[in-house]
PDB file of C-alpha atoms and ligand atoms in Angstrom:
ATOM      1  CA  MET P 196      14.366  -4.334  13.326  1.00 45.00           C
ATOM      2  CA  THR P 197      12.103  -1.674  14.824  1.00 48.00           C
ATOM      3  CA  SER P 198      10.740  -2.773  18.222  1.00 50.00           C
ATOM      4  CA  ASP P 199       7.415  -1.803  19.745  1.00 49.00           C
ATOM      5  CA  ARG P 200       9.350   0.426  22.155  1.00 46.00           C
ATOM      6  CA  THR P 201      11.012   2.452  19.398  1.00 51.00           C
ATOM      7  CA  ARG P 202       7.887   2.634  17.207  1.00 57.00           C
ATOM      8  CA  ARG P 203       5.736   5.706  17.753  1.00 65.00           C
ATOM      9  CA  GLY P 204       1.994   5.995  18.557  1.00 75.00           C
ATOM     10  CA  LYS P 205       0.146   5.525  15.254  1.00 81.00           C
ATOM     11  CA  SER P 206       2.832   3.192  13.968  1.00 89.00           C
ATOM     12  CA  THR P 207       2.383   0.877  16.961  1.00 91.00           C
ATOM     13  CA  GLU P 208      -1.391   0.851  16.471  1.00 89.00           C
ATOM     14  CA  VAL P 209      -1.082   0.119  12.698  1.00 91.00           C
ATOM     15  CA  HIS P 210       1.507  -2.626  13.293  1.00 94.00           C
ATOM     16  CA  GLY P 211      -0.853  -4.248  15.792  1.00 92.00           C
ATOM     17  CA  ILE P 212      -3.807  -4.125  13.419  1.00 90.00           C
ATOM     18  CA  PHE P 213      -1.900  -5.795  10.547  1.00 92.00           C
ATOM     19  CA  GLN P 214      -0.407  -8.443  12.853  1.00 93.00           C
ATOM     20  CA  LYS P 215      -3.950  -9.228  13.876  1.00 91.00           C
ATOM     21  CA  ILE P 216      -5.714  -9.231  10.473  1.00 90.00           C
ATOM     22  CA  ALA P 217      -2.956 -10.981   8.437  1.00 93.00           C
ATOM     23  CA  GLY P 218      -4.829 -14.350   8.422  1.00 92.00           C
ATOM     24  CA  TYR P 219      -7.941 -12.950   6.752  1.00 89.00           C
ATOM     25  CA  TYR P 220      -6.462  -9.920   4.913  1.00 91.00           C
ATOM     26  CA  ASP P 221      -6.671 -11.392   1.377  1.00 94.00           C
ATOM     27  CA  ARG P 222     -10.212 -12.680   1.935  1.00 90.00           C
ATOM     28  CA  MET P 223     -11.445  -9.329   3.264  1.00 88.00           C
ATOM     29  CA  ASN P 224      -9.797  -7.445   0.428  1.00 89.00           C
ATOM     30  CA  PHE P 225     -11.459  -9.690  -2.101  1.00 90.00           C
ATOM     31  CA  VAL P 226     -14.883  -9.113  -0.557  1.00 88.00           C
ATOM     32  CA  MET P 227     -14.491  -5.349   0.008  1.00 85.00           C
ATOM     33  CA  THR P 228     -13.274  -4.646  -3.548  1.00 89.00           C
ATOM     34  CA  LEU P 229     -15.529  -7.258  -5.165  1.00 91.00           C
ATOM     35  CA  GLY P 230     -12.444  -9.021  -6.443  1.00 93.00           C
ATOM     36  CA  ARG P 231     -10.872  -5.951  -8.031  1.00 95.00           C
ATOM     37  CA  HIS P 232      -7.830  -5.613  -5.720  1.00 96.00           C
ATOM     38  CA  GLU P 233      -5.780  -8.175  -7.696  1.00 96.00           C
ATOM     39  CA  LYS P 234      -6.532  -6.401 -10.949  1.00 97.00           C
ATOM     40  CA  TRP P 235      -5.337  -3.068  -9.497  1.00 97.00           C
ATOM     41  CA  CYS P 236      -2.171  -4.795  -8.222  1.00 98.00           C
ATOM     42  CA  ARG P 237      -1.548  -6.061 -11.751  1.00 98.00           C
ATOM     43  CA  GLU P 238      -1.981  -2.489 -13.101  1.00 98.00           C
ATOM     44  CA  VAL P 239       0.474  -1.148 -10.479  1.00 98.00           C
ATOM     45  CA  ALA P 240       3.013  -3.804 -11.451  1.00 98.00           C
ATOM     46  CA  ALA P 241       2.528  -3.028 -15.145  1.00 98.00           C
ATOM     47  CA  ARG P 242       2.923   0.742 -14.705  1.00 98.00           C
ATOM     48  CA  VAL P 243       6.171   0.627 -12.759  1.00 98.00           C
ATOM     49  CA  ALA P 244       8.063  -0.999 -15.665  1.00 97.00           C
ATOM     50  CA  PRO P 245      11.636  -1.289 -14.227  1.00 97.00           C
ATOM     51  CA  ALA P 246      14.530  -1.745 -16.611  1.00 94.00           C
ATOM     52  CA  PRO P 247      15.322  -5.448 -17.385  1.00 96.00           C
ATOM     53  CA  GLY P 248      17.839  -6.734 -14.833  1.00 98.00           C
ATOM     54  CA  GLY P 249      16.930  -3.897 -12.441  1.00 98.00           C
ATOM     55  CA  GLN P 250      15.845  -3.676  -8.782  1.00 98.00           C
ATOM     56  CA  LEU P 251      12.248  -3.232  -7.714  1.00 98.00           C
ATOM     57  CA  LEU P 252      10.987  -2.496  -4.210  1.00 98.00           C
ATOM     58  CA  ASP P 253       7.386  -3.281  -3.227  1.00 98.00           C
ATOM     59  CA  LEU P 254       6.944  -1.384  -0.003  1.00 98.00           C
ATOM     60  CA  ALA P 255       4.228  -2.335   2.528  1.00 98.00           C
ATOM     61  CA  THR P 256       4.055  -5.570   0.577  1.00 98.00           C
ATOM     62  CA  GLY P 257       1.691  -7.146   3.086  1.00 98.00           C
ATOM     63  CA  THR P 258       0.757 -10.604   1.778  1.00 98.00           C
ATOM     64  CA  GLY P 259       2.849  -9.846  -1.318  1.00 98.00           C
ATOM     65  CA  VAL P 260       0.193  -9.509  -4.022  1.00 98.00           C
ATOM     66  CA  ILE P 261       2.046  -6.735  -5.951  1.00 98.00           C
ATOM     67  CA  ALA P 262       5.535  -8.194  -5.321  1.00 98.00           C
ATOM     68  CA  LEU P 263       4.497 -11.631  -6.591  1.00 98.00           C
ATOM     69  CA  GLU P 264       2.821 -10.163  -9.672  1.00 98.00           C
ATOM     70  CA  ALA P 265       5.958  -8.066 -10.403  1.00 98.00           C
ATOM     71  CA  ALA P 266       8.262 -11.105 -10.011  1.00 98.00           C
ATOM     72  CA  ARG P 267       6.033 -13.044 -12.435  1.00 98.00           C
ATOM     73  CA  ARG P 268       5.874 -10.161 -14.935  1.00 98.00           C
ATOM     74  CA  TYR P 269       9.597  -9.207 -14.807  1.00 98.00           C
ATOM     75  CA  PRO P 270      11.632 -12.420 -14.436  1.00 97.00           C
ATOM     76  CA  THR P 271      14.985 -10.624 -14.887  1.00 98.00           C
ATOM     77  CA  VAL P 272      14.250  -8.016 -12.207  1.00 98.00           C
ATOM     78  CA  THR P 273      15.154  -8.534  -8.547  1.00 98.00           C
ATOM     79  CA  VAL P 274      11.985  -7.868  -6.527  1.00 98.00           C
ATOM     80  CA  THR P 275      12.168  -7.007  -2.853  1.00 98.00           C
ATOM     81  CA  GLY P 276       8.940  -7.166  -0.790  1.00 98.00           C
ATOM     82  CA  ALA P 277       9.313  -5.128   2.428  1.00 98.00           C
ATOM     83  CA  ASP P 278       6.909  -4.688   5.357  1.00 98.00           C
ATOM     84  CA  PHE P 279       7.060  -4.066   9.109  1.00 97.00           C
ATOM     85  CA  SER P 280       4.418  -6.717   9.982  1.00 98.00           C
ATOM     86  CA  GLU P 281       6.080 -10.067  10.608  1.00 98.00           C
ATOM     87  CA  GLU P 282       2.724 -11.820  10.307  1.00 98.00           C
ATOM     88  CA  MET P 283       1.897 -10.296   6.900  1.00 98.00           C
ATOM     89  CA  LEU P 284       5.385 -11.272   5.646  1.00 98.00           C
ATOM     90  CA  ARG P 285       4.929 -14.802   6.996  1.00 98.00           C
ATOM     91  CA  ARG P 286       1.768 -15.158   4.825  1.00 98.00           C
ATOM     92  CA  ALA P 287       3.525 -13.689   1.795  1.00 98.00           C
ATOM     93  CA  LYS P 288       6.403 -16.168   2.118  1.00 98.00           C
ATOM     94  CA  ALA P 289       4.003 -19.115   2.140  1.00 98.00           C
ATOM     95  CA  LYS P 290       2.439 -18.199  -1.226  1.00 98.00           C
ATOM     96  CA  PRO P 291       3.215 -19.964  -4.536  1.00 97.00           C
ATOM     97  CA  GLY P 292       6.069 -18.182  -6.340  1.00 97.00           C
ATOM     98  CA  ALA P 293       7.358 -16.586  -3.126  1.00 98.00           C
ATOM     99  CA  GLY P 294      10.865 -17.936  -3.724  1.00 98.00           C
ATOM    100  CA  ALA P 295      11.223 -15.413  -6.552  1.00 98.00           C
ATOM    101  CA  VAL P 296      10.964 -12.460  -4.178  1.00 98.00           C
ATOM    102  CA  ARG P 297      13.360 -11.210  -1.504  1.00 98.00           C
ATOM    103  CA  TRP P 298      11.278 -10.606   1.623  1.00 98.00           C
ATOM    104  CA  GLN P 299      12.538  -8.032   4.065  1.00 98.00           C
ATOM    105  CA  HIS P 300      11.379  -6.716   7.386  1.00 98.00           C
ATOM    106  CA  ALA P 301      11.536  -2.889   7.132  1.00 98.00           C
ATOM    107  CA  ASP P 302       9.841   0.231   8.428  1.00 97.00           C
ATOM    108  CA  ALA P 303       8.888   2.636   5.668  1.00 98.00           C
ATOM    109  CA  ALA P 304       9.904   5.570   7.950  1.00 97.00           C
ATOM    110  CA  VAL P 305      13.595   4.491   7.895  1.00 97.00           C
ATOM    111  CA  LEU P 306      14.330   2.275   4.919  1.00 98.00           C
ATOM    112  CA  PRO P 307      17.318  -0.058   5.378  1.00 98.00           C
ATOM    113  CA  PHE P 308      18.524   0.561   1.791  1.00 98.00           C
ATOM    114  CA  GLY P 309      21.235   2.789   0.306  1.00 98.00           C
ATOM    115  CA  ASP P 310      20.608   5.921  -1.740  1.00 98.00           C
ATOM    116  CA  GLU P 311      19.503   5.256  -5.347  1.00 98.00           C
ATOM    117  CA  SER P 312      19.185   1.463  -4.865  1.00 98.00           C
ATOM    118  CA  PHE P 313      16.001   0.877  -6.887  1.00 98.00           C
ATOM    119  CA  ASP P 314      14.828   1.275 -10.465  1.00 98.00           C
ATOM    120  CA  GLY P 315      11.201   1.298  -9.356  1.00 98.00           C
ATOM    121  CA  ILE P 316       9.046   1.344  -6.240  1.00 98.00           C
ATOM    122  CA  THR P 317       5.441   0.120  -5.829  1.00 98.00           C
ATOM    123  CA  GLU P 318       3.269   0.301  -2.772  1.00 98.00           C
ATOM    124  CA  GLY P 319      -0.307  -0.621  -1.897  1.00 97.00           C
ATOM    125  CA  TYR P 320      -2.230   1.122   0.917  1.00 95.00           C
ATOM    126  CA  LEU P 321       0.805   2.355   2.854  1.00 96.00           C
ATOM    127  CA  LEU P 322       0.474   6.114   2.926  1.00 95.00           C
ATOM    128  CA  ARG P 323      -2.750   6.511   4.896  1.00 91.00           C
ATOM    129  CA  ASN P 324      -1.222   4.308   7.604  1.00 91.00           C
ATOM    130  CA  VAL P 325       1.865   6.422   8.279  1.00 93.00           C
ATOM    131  CA  GLU P 326       2.401   9.269  10.735  1.00 91.00           C
ATOM    132  CA  ASP P 327       4.737  11.336   8.538  1.00 94.00           C
ATOM    133  CA  LEU P 328       3.564  11.181   4.900  1.00 94.00           C
ATOM    134  CA  HIS P 329       6.250  13.607   3.746  1.00 96.00           C
ATOM    135  CA  GLY P 330       9.027  11.770   5.547  1.00 97.00           C
ATOM    136  CA  VAL P 331       7.961   8.358   4.150  1.00 97.00           C
ATOM    137  CA  LEU P 332       7.832   9.671   0.579  1.00 98.00           C
ATOM    138  CA  ARG P 333      11.184  11.421   1.124  1.00 98.00           C
ATOM    139  CA  GLU P 334      12.706   8.033   2.042  1.00 98.00           C
ATOM    140  CA  GLN P 335      11.299   6.551  -1.184  1.00 98.00           C
ATOM    141  CA  HIS P 336      12.746   9.416  -3.187  1.00 98.00           C
ATOM    142  CA  ARG P 337      16.127   8.780  -1.557  1.00 98.00           C
ATOM    143  CA  VAL P 338      16.286   5.044  -2.391  1.00 98.00           C
ATOM    144  CA  LEU P 339      14.936   5.471  -5.953  1.00 98.00           C
ATOM    145  CA  LYS P 340      17.381   5.983  -8.851  1.00 98.00           C
ATOM    146  CA  PRO P 341      16.955   9.134 -10.989  1.00 98.00           C
ATOM    147  CA  GLY P 342      14.502   8.273 -13.776  1.00 98.00           C
ATOM    148  CA  GLY P 343      12.936   5.495 -11.581  1.00 98.00           C
ATOM    149  CA  ARG P 344       9.173   5.219 -11.246  1.00 98.00           C
ATOM    150  CA  LEU P 345       7.004   5.184  -8.139  1.00 98.00           C
ATOM    151  CA  VAL P 346       3.498   3.701  -8.425  1.00 98.00           C
ATOM    152  CA  ILE P 347       1.055   3.965  -5.509  1.00 98.00           C
ATOM    153  CA  LEU P 348      -2.251   2.250  -4.895  1.00 97.00           C
ATOM    154  CA  GLU P 349      -4.321   3.970  -2.199  1.00 95.00           C
ATOM    155  CA  THR P 350      -7.799   4.412  -0.923  1.00 89.00           C
ATOM    156  CA  CYS P 351      -9.285   7.840  -1.655  1.00 86.00           C
ATOM    157  CA  PRO P 352     -11.388  10.113   0.532  1.00 81.00           C
ATOM    158  CA  PRO P 353     -14.920  10.173  -1.057  1.00 75.00           C
ATOM    159  CA  SER P 354     -15.826  13.196  -3.218  1.00 77.00           C
ATOM    160  CA  GLY P 355     -18.345  14.339  -5.834  1.00 76.00           C
ATOM    161  CA  LEU P 356     -21.900  13.085  -6.364  1.00 76.00           C
ATOM    162  CA  VAL P 357     -21.254   9.598  -4.973  1.00 74.00           C
ATOM    163  CA  LYS P 358     -19.753  11.030  -1.738  1.00 78.00           C
ATOM    164  CA  PRO P 359     -22.800  10.394   0.551  1.00 81.00           C
ATOM    165  CA  VAL P 360     -23.315   6.817  -0.721  1.00 80.00           C
ATOM    166  CA  VAL P 361     -19.587   5.964  -0.474  1.00 78.00           C
ATOM    167  CA  LYS P 362     -19.371   7.522   2.997  1.00 77.00           C
ATOM    168  CA  TRP P 363     -22.318   5.494   4.149  1.00 81.00           C
ATOM    169  CA  GLY P 364     -20.903   2.304   2.606  1.00 76.00           C
ATOM    170  CA  MET P 365     -17.547   2.796   4.305  1.00 78.00           C
ATOM    171  CA  ARG P 366     -19.027   3.646   7.673  1.00 79.00           C
ATOM    172  CA  VAL P 367     -21.631   0.901   7.738  1.00 80.00           C
ATOM    173  CA  ILE P 368     -20.771  -1.860   5.190  1.00 79.00           C
ATOM    174  CA  VAL P 369     -16.994  -2.116   5.685  1.00 79.00           C
ATOM    175  CA  PRO P 370     -17.116  -2.640   9.500  1.00 78.00           C
ATOM    176  CA  LEU P 371     -20.075  -4.997   8.989  1.00 81.00           C
ATOM    177  CA  LEU P 372     -18.081  -7.062   6.488  1.00 79.00           C
ATOM    178  CA  GLY P 373     -15.200  -7.054   8.990  1.00 78.00           C
ATOM    179  CA  GLN P 374     -17.617  -8.435  11.553  1.00 81.00           C
ATOM    180  CA  VAL P 375     -19.106 -11.130   9.281  1.00 79.00           C
ATOM    181  CA  VAL P 376     -16.020 -12.234   7.297  1.00 76.00           C
ATOM    182  CA  ALA P 377     -13.342 -11.785   9.892  1.00 75.00           C
ATOM    183  CA  ARG P 378     -15.193 -11.400  13.220  1.00 79.00           C
ATOM    184  CA  ASP P 379     -13.266  -8.157  13.663  1.00 81.00           C
ATOM    185  CA  ARG P 380     -15.340  -5.002  13.361  1.00 81.00           C
ATOM    186  CA  LYS P 381     -12.779  -2.758  15.169  1.00 80.00           C
ATOM    187  CA  SER P 382      -9.863  -3.181  12.686  1.00 78.00           C
ATOM    188  CA  TYR P 383     -12.143  -2.432   9.735  1.00 75.00           C
ATOM    189  CA  SER P 384     -13.627   0.636  11.455  1.00 78.00           C
ATOM    190  CA  TYR P 385     -10.023   1.892  11.455  1.00 74.00           C
ATOM    191  CA  LEU P 386      -9.986   1.509   7.649  1.00 71.00           C
ATOM    192  CA  GLU P 387     -13.003   3.803   7.309  1.00 70.00           C
ATOM    193  CA  SER P 388     -11.603   6.513   9.577  1.00 72.00           C
ATOM    194  CA  SER P 389      -8.084   6.390   8.097  1.00 71.00           C
ATOM    195  CA  THR P 390      -9.489   6.742   4.588  1.00 67.00           C
ATOM    196  CA  ARG P 391     -11.822   9.618   5.474  1.00 65.00           C
ATOM    197  CA  ALA P 392      -9.027  11.591   7.121  1.00 68.00           C
ATOM    198  CA  PHE P 393      -6.457  10.887   4.385  1.00 76.00           C
ATOM    199  CA  ALA P 394      -5.016  13.209   1.705  1.00 84.00           C
ATOM    200  CA  SER P 395      -6.584  13.541  -1.735  1.00 90.00           C
ATOM    201  CA  PRO P 396      -4.597  12.491  -4.855  1.00 94.00           C
ATOM    202  CA  GLN P 397      -3.954  16.209  -5.469  1.00 94.00           C
ATOM    203  CA  GLY P 398      -2.482  16.454  -1.967  1.00 94.00           C
ATOM    204  CA  ILE P 399      -0.171  13.459  -2.476  1.00 96.00           C
ATOM    205  CA  ALA P 400       0.849  14.805  -5.888  1.00 97.00           C
ATOM    206  CA  GLY P 401       1.774  18.144  -4.278  1.00 97.00           C
ATOM    207  CA  VAL P 402       4.095  16.359  -1.810  1.00 97.00           C
ATOM    208  CA  LEU P 403       5.639  14.317  -4.608  1.00 98.00           C
ATOM    209  CA  ARG P 404       6.248  17.455  -6.690  1.00 98.00           C
ATOM    210  CA  GLY P 405       7.845  19.206  -3.780  1.00 98.00           C
ATOM    211  CA  LEU P 406      10.227  16.248  -3.322  1.00 98.00           C
ATOM    212  CA  GLY P 407      11.430  16.358  -6.933  1.00 97.00           C
ATOM    213  CA  PHE P 408       9.146  13.948  -8.708  1.00 98.00           C
ATOM    214  CA  LYS P 409       7.900  14.750 -12.226  1.00 98.00           C
ATOM    215  CA  ASP P 410       5.368  13.273 -14.734  1.00 98.00           C
ATOM    216  CA  ILE P 411       2.854  12.819 -11.935  1.00 98.00           C
ATOM    217  CA  GLY P 412      -0.555  11.355 -12.817  1.00 98.00           C
ATOM    218  CA  TRP P 413      -3.378   9.285 -11.311  1.00 97.00           C
ATOM    219  CA  ARG P 414      -6.547   7.357 -12.137  1.00 96.00           C
ATOM    220  CA  LYS P 415      -9.346   6.788  -9.703  1.00 94.00           C
ATOM    221  CA  ARG P 416     -10.918   3.352  -9.497  1.00 93.00           C
ATOM    222  CA  PHE P 417     -14.139   1.843  -8.095  1.00 89.00           C
ATOM    223  CA  PHE P 418     -16.378   4.911  -7.840  1.00 85.00           C
ATOM    224  CA  GLY P 419     -13.427   7.027  -6.753  1.00 87.00           C
ATOM    225  CA  THR P 420     -12.754   5.015  -3.629  1.00 87.00           C
ATOM    226  CA  ASN P 421      -9.329   3.882  -4.774  1.00 92.00           C
ATOM    227  CA  VAL P 422      -6.628   5.601  -6.785  1.00 95.00           C
ATOM    228  CA  ILE P 423      -3.446   4.580  -8.651  1.00 97.00           C
ATOM    229  CA  LEU P 424      -0.819   7.361  -8.740  1.00 98.00           C
ATOM    230  CA  TRP P 425       2.449   7.358 -10.569  1.00 98.00           C
ATOM    231  CA  ALA P 426       5.495   9.658 -10.652  1.00 98.00           C
ATOM    232  CA  THR P 427       9.075   9.623 -11.884  1.00 98.00           C
ATOM    233  CA  LYS P 428      12.159  10.796  -9.945  1.00 98.00           C
ATOM    234  CA  ALA P 429      13.665  13.687 -11.892  1.00 96.00           C
ATOM    235  CA  GLY P 430      17.092  12.834 -13.390  1.00 83.00           C
TER     236      GLY P 430
HETATM  237  C1  LIG K 102      -3.438  -2.637   3.704  1.00 55.21           C
HETATM  238  S1  LIG K 102      -1.928  -3.526   3.700  1.00 55.21           S
HETATM  239  C2  LIG K 102      -1.473  -3.542   2.055  1.00 55.21           C
HETATM  240  C3  LIG K 102      -0.679  -4.763   1.582  1.00 55.21           C
HETATM  241  C4  LIG K 102      -0.449  -4.870   0.092  1.00 55.21           C
HETATM  242  N1  LIG K 102       0.366  -3.752  -0.346  1.00 55.21           N
HETATM  243  C5  LIG K 102      -1.733  -4.921  -0.700  1.00 55.21           C
HETATM  244  O1  LIG K 102      -1.984  -4.063  -1.526  1.00 55.21           O
HETATM  245  O2  LIG K 102      -2.495  -5.859  -0.485  1.00 55.21           O
HETATM  246  C6  LIG K 102      -0.831  -2.296   4.407  1.00 55.21           C
HETATM  247  C7  LIG K 102       0.513  -2.862   4.741  1.00 55.21           C
HETATM  248  O3  LIG K 102       1.331  -1.764   5.121  1.00 55.21           O
HETATM  249  C8  LIG K 102       2.172  -2.200   6.152  1.00 55.21           C
HETATM  250  N2  LIG K 102       2.714  -1.015   6.833  1.00 55.21           N
HETATM  251  C9  LIG K 102       2.023  -0.014   7.437  1.00 55.21           C
HETATM  252  N3  LIG K 102       2.849   0.897   7.932  1.00 55.21           N
HETATM  253  C10 LIG K 102       4.105   0.489   7.609  1.00 55.21           C
HETATM  254  C11 LIG K 102       5.388   0.991   7.873  1.00 55.21           C
HETATM  255  N4  LIG K 102       5.569   2.160   8.534  1.00 55.21           N
HETATM  256  N5  LIG K 102       6.456   0.336   7.414  1.00 55.21           N
HETATM  257  C12 LIG K 102       6.296  -0.868   6.722  1.00 55.21           C
HETATM  258  N6  LIG K 102       5.115  -1.398   6.444  1.00 55.21           N
HETATM  259  C13 LIG K 102       3.991  -0.741   6.864  1.00 55.21           C
HETATM  260  C14 LIG K 102       1.306  -3.078   7.024  1.00 55.21           C
HETATM  261  O4  LIG K 102       2.004  -3.959   7.847  1.00 55.21           O
HETATM  262  C15 LIG K 102       0.465  -3.835   5.925  1.00 55.21           C
HETATM  263  O5  LIG K 102       1.073  -5.048   5.577  1.00 55.21           O
END
């Protein structure tokens, strides 16, 4: 288990935020995405399509929305939900259907799994939180079997015609919702700044290509504020 002492700067800050917001994470997500988050998680689970009887990893599982959906959708697949926040995992384990998922404490920077262990990997909102995007995706490439699929849900830096409106909404509305719904403006100000500074889907696709992924694609959602990306590990 990674301790606060071995975790590095940004990682310690991110771990602290998710420990703190775990209790109202689902509620805030529902409000911020106008209820769409669960639908995107269903799409992520549908797109990963692991072989029957296979192994699926949901990384940064948080309160387990994608992992639980995958376990429901693929009853013959072993689903592992991994996260480094003990509090988020505690909430996931308390949900209906949680017994169908293996919950594991893990840091995405150093995955505690052998090479080529999984037929598919899903993740929601991990990448913008990590210090070393390339290193974290390299770890996922390592534990994925050749031909296995990776499906990523992420927030997207605003672009195009809606950019000024989205920027304003994220800077003003999101921290305000954090204040009203969760009494926590600071944690949700972090969301705005981490999204603004984060890589575009093209940027993530470039890293994936460089690591040996193929058949890379993506679809933006919710006025371009969220994106679902997919890629296959070359055989
Ligand atoms: C915004 S939540 C997303 C949870 C879930 N995937 C969803 O879509 O609702 C991000 C999660 O990533 C986890 N996380 C961030 N950095 C991590 C790391 N380096 N290793 C493991 N988990 C990490 C946090 O603890 C948190 O639970």
